[in-house]
Amino acid sequence: MAADINLKLHEGELVGLVGANGIGKSTLLRTLSKVQPPLHGSVFLSDKEIREYKTVELASQLSVVLTEQIASKNLTVYELVALGRQPYTNWVGKMSEDDIEKVKAAIEVTHITELTSKRCFELSDGQLQKALIARAIAQDTPFIMLDEPTTHLDVYHKAYILKLLKRLAFETKKTILFSTHEIDFAIQLCDKMIVMNEEGFEFGRPKELIQCRAFSSLFPEDLILFDDKSGRYKVRG
Amino acid sequence: MVLLVCFITNISLGSVFIPWLDTLSSLVGGTVEKESWRHIIIDYRLPKALTAIIVGSGLGVSGLLMQTLFRNPLAGPFVLGISSGASLGVALLILGSTAAGIGLSSFLISKWGLVIAASLGSVLVLFAVMLVSIKVRDTMAILIIGLMFGSITTAIVSVLSYFAPAEQLQQYIFWGFGSLGNLSWYDVMIFSGIFVLGILLAIMSIKPLNTLLLGENYARSLGLNIKTSRFLIILATGLLAGSVTAFAGPIAFIGLAVPHLTRQLFYTSNHKTLIPAVLLFGSIIMLICDTIAQLPSTEYTLPINAITSLIGAPVVIWLLVRKRKMLF
């Protein structure tokens, strides 16, 4: 497990978190989003310790897209996105004009307008991922965290989702942190990256990370080698 | 409208033949051919029909709450062990008293004795499940624990019935058939009081229930206090299912099937629609079941528990086979 992680994220940044299986990416994300308490150390969000946030307060600061399936796939895409407004609605969950506007905007910005009346079980993995991202956008938080948003997607949709995140971070000035195994895509698209390995972690712009050979130390070098020029891993011949 | 028709039809049927018109007029207080008819309608059939409505809608809503809370289409008041808790209470009272050799006065084995025993039993199991739910975070684990409680209860009941004399055993089995009759106006008032309380709690849980459709981790990230909502929902279920079992016996199938039928018909998972729909649907189905129970012969009334299963289970199977998808 990686130890001693110290980093600061800024608004409008797309930050990719990479590392080998079992290194603790999910644990880090879960800790940052208060799903589990920190093993030690502390997490600050807008200068306030995350433990001091009430659950509802935190819900207006931080939204998540998890790897787990949503429980009810009978929801329509619109209902799913609208659930993102829950922290702001009244006791029975009635949406105000403003809520409806925000839901509409989230649906438009993720290009899922034609899917709104579809049920979640009718969607492809890529479409469902877009809908889940739209839900997080509708929650209208300055910070969005996604746990492996590109798993189970084909290479086109992997790129599509990551491009979408890039555009959202830029257009909506949100801080977006996601974990991924698509290291080559992340290098091309992220503003900053966190590389977790056995010794600790490296944080910086992808180019800087390539220069300090962070990606080479990510995996054992007996099978694959990181090629600095192309920014990809190559199988040892 | 359908509810009203079912309601009137239900009241007009029974072991004594009373014409439709006289049924209506005794309900609205008009003239009736025989005064005894009015007595039958007002003091026997009307409370029974009201009980059917409360039982059907109460069980339906408690099933809906359980299914969403556990995000499991198989959940229901029976699965959580609430009904078996009530059965245990009654079994201990009816069978245990003689097995232990204590001569109990006839009052204790009277109707109120049964109601109190059933309530105590279901509250006890509910309390145990709630304690566990505070300790255990995983809802699937709670579901399994509920099932285990059910098994323990069944085991104790069978041990008791092994030692109990035939008379007592028969009394227990009759209680197990379920019964909508036998309730006086006074009973119905208390019953509906608890029912209204349970429904109010259910209505308060609409928003948490909708949030829980995403799963617990998403719900937490949306600012939902999981423990409080879970407590609220379990309490509502306990009040509804517990009181129904106490007053009408363990009624099978309704709690599990009504939410499914409603979801299929309304094609939604939104609880703002589902809760009123299940209320309506549960009462209609229960009234129909009770009407059928009286149909074959005017002499006897069939056990309601058998009817709910016989009519309802095939309907659910048919719906699922036709749609090939368990909506949730």
Coordinates of C-alpha atoms in Angstrom, one line a residue, chain B residues 89-251:
Chain B
G89 CA -45.6 -15.4 19.9
V90 CA -48.9 -17.1 19.1
A91 CA -47.4 -20.6 19.1
L92 CA -45.8 -20.0 22.5
L93 CA -49.2 -18.8 23.8
I94 CA -51.4 -21.5 22.3
L95 CA -49.0 -24.5 22.2
G96 CA -46.5 -23.5 24.9
S97 CA -49.0 -23.0 27.7
T98 CA -50.1 -26.6 27.7
A99 CA -46.7 -28.0 26.9
A100 CA -45.3 -26.2 29.9
G101 CA -48.1 -27.6 32.0
I102 CA -49.5 -24.2 33.0
G103 CA -53.2 -24.0 33.0
L104 CA -53.9 -20.6 31.5
S105 CA -57.3 -19.0 31.9
S106 CA -59.4 -18.8 28.8
F107 CA -58.9 -15.0 28.6
L108 CA -55.2 -15.5 27.6
I109 CA -56.1 -17.7 24.7
S110 CA -58.8 -15.3 23.7
K111 CA -58.5 -13.0 20.7
W112 CA -56.8 -10.3 22.6
G113 CA -54.3 -12.8 24.0
L114 CA -53.4 -13.7 20.4
V115 CA -53.1 -10.1 19.3
I116 CA -50.8 -9.3 22.2
A117 CA -48.7 -12.4 21.7
A118 CA -48.4 -11.8 17.9
S119 CA -47.4 -8.1 18.5
L120 CA -44.9 -9.0 21.1
G121 CA -43.4 -11.7 18.8
S122 CA -43.1 -9.4 15.8
V123 CA -41.7 -6.5 17.8
L124 CA -39.2 -8.8 19.4
V125 CA -37.9 -10.1 16.0
L126 CA -38.0 -6.6 14.6
F127 CA -36.0 -5.3 17.5
A128 CA -33.4 -8.0 17.0
V129 CA -33.2 -7.3 13.3
M130 CA -32.8 -3.6 14.0
L131 CA -30.0 -4.3 16.5
V132 CA -28.3 -6.3 13.9
S133 CA -28.8 -3.6 11.3
I134 CA -27.0 -1.1 13.5
K135 CA -24.0 -3.5 13.8
V136 CA -24.0 -4.9 10.3
R137 CA -23.7 -2.5 7.5
D138 CA -24.5 -4.9 4.7
T139 CA -28.2 -5.1 3.9
M140 CA -27.8 -8.5 2.3
A141 CA -26.5 -9.9 5.6
I142 CA -29.5 -8.5 7.4
L143 CA -31.8 -10.2 4.9
I144 CA -30.1 -13.5 5.6
I145 CA -30.3 -12.9 9.3
G146 CA -34.0 -12.3 8.9
L147 CA -34.3 -15.6 7.1
M148 CA -32.4 -17.3 9.9
F149 CA -34.8 -15.8 12.5
G150 CA -37.6 -17.3 10.4
S151 CA -36.0 -20.7 10.5
I152 CA -35.4 -20.6 14.2
T153 CA -39.0 -19.6 14.7
T154 CA -40.3 -22.4 12.5
A155 CA -38.1 -24.9 14.4
I156 CA -39.4 -23.8 17.8
V157 CA -43.0 -23.9 16.5
S158 CA -42.6 -27.5 15.3
V159 CA -41.0 -28.6 18.6
L160 CA -43.9 -27.0 20.4
S161 CA -46.5 -28.6 18.2
Y162 CA -44.9 -32.0 18.7
F163 CA -45.6 -31.8 22.3
A164 CA -48.9 -30.0 22.2
P165 CA -52.3 -31.7 22.4
A166 CA -54.4 -32.0 19.3
E167 CA -56.9 -29.3 20.3
Q168 CA -54.3 -26.6 20.8
L169 CA -52.6 -27.6 17.6
Q170 CA -55.8 -27.2 15.7
Q171 CA -56.3 -23.8 17.2
Y172 CA -52.8 -22.7 16.1
I173 CA -53.3 -24.1 12.6
F174 CA -56.6 -22.2 12.3
W175 CA -54.8 -19.0 13.3
G176 CA -52.2 -19.8 10.7
F177 CA -54.9 -19.9 8.0
G178 CA -55.4 -16.2 8.5
S179 CA -58.8 -14.5 9.0
L180 CA -60.2 -11.2 8.2
G181 CA -63.4 -11.6 10.1
N182 CA -63.7 -11.8 13.9
L183 CA -62.8 -8.1 14.3
S184 CA -65.1 -5.8 16.1
W185 CA -65.4 -2.1 15.4
Y186 CA -63.2 -1.5 18.4
D187 CA -60.5 -3.8 17.0
V188 CA -60.7 -2.2 13.6
M189 CA -60.2 1.3 15.1
I190 CA -57.1 0.3 16.9
F191 CA -55.9 -1.6 13.8
S192 CA -56.4 1.4 11.5
G193 CA -54.7 3.7 14.0
I194 CA -51.5 1.7 13.8
F195 CA -51.9 1.4 10.1
V196 CA -52.2 5.1 9.6
L197 CA -49.0 5.6 11.7
G198 CA -47.2 3.1 9.6
I199 CA -48.3 4.7 6.3
L200 CA -47.3 8.2 7.6
L201 CA -43.8 6.9 8.3
A202 CA -43.8 5.3 4.8
I203 CA -44.7 8.6 3.2
M204 CA -41.9 10.3 5.1
S205 CA -39.5 7.7 3.7
I206 CA -40.4 8.4 0.0
K207 CA -37.3 10.5 -0.7
P208 CA -34.8 8.2 1.1
L209 CA -36.5 5.2 -0.7
N210 CA -36.0 6.8 -4.1
T211 CA -32.3 7.7 -3.3
L212 CA -31.8 4.1 -2.1
L213 CA -32.7 2.9 -5.7
L214 CA -29.1 3.8 -6.6
G215 CA -27.5 1.7 -3.8
E216 CA -26.2 2.7 -0.4
N217 CA -22.9 4.2 -1.4
Y218 CA -24.5 6.5 -4.0
A219 CA -27.3 7.3 -1.5
R220 CA -24.6 8.3 1.1
S221 CA -22.9 10.5 -1.5
L222 CA -26.2 12.2 -2.1
G223 CA -26.3 13.3 1.5
L224 CA -28.7 10.6 2.8
N225 CA -28.3 9.6 6.4
I226 CA -28.4 5.8 5.9
K227 CA -28.9 4.7 9.5
T228 CA -31.7 7.1 10.2
S229 CA -33.5 6.2 7.0
R230 CA -33.1 2.5 7.5
F231 CA -34.5 2.8 11.0
L232 CA -37.5 4.8 9.8
I233 CA -38.2 2.3 7.0
I234 CA -37.8 -0.8 9.3
L235 CA -40.1 0.8 11.9
A236 CA -42.8 1.5 9.3
T237 CA -42.6 -2.1 8.1
G238 CA -42.7 -3.4 11.6
L239 CA -45.8 -1.4 12.5
L240 CA -47.6 -2.4 9.3
A241 CA -46.6 -6.1 9.0
G242 CA -46.7 -6.6 12.7
S243 CA -50.2 -5.2 13.3
V244 CA -51.5 -7.1 10.2
T245 CA -50.2 -10.4 11.5
A246 CA -51.4 -9.7 14.9
F247 CA -55.0 -9.0 13.9
A248 CA -55.4 -11.1 10.8
G249 CA -52.9 -13.9 11.1
P250 CA -50.0 -14.6 8.8
I251 CA -51.3 -13.7 5.3

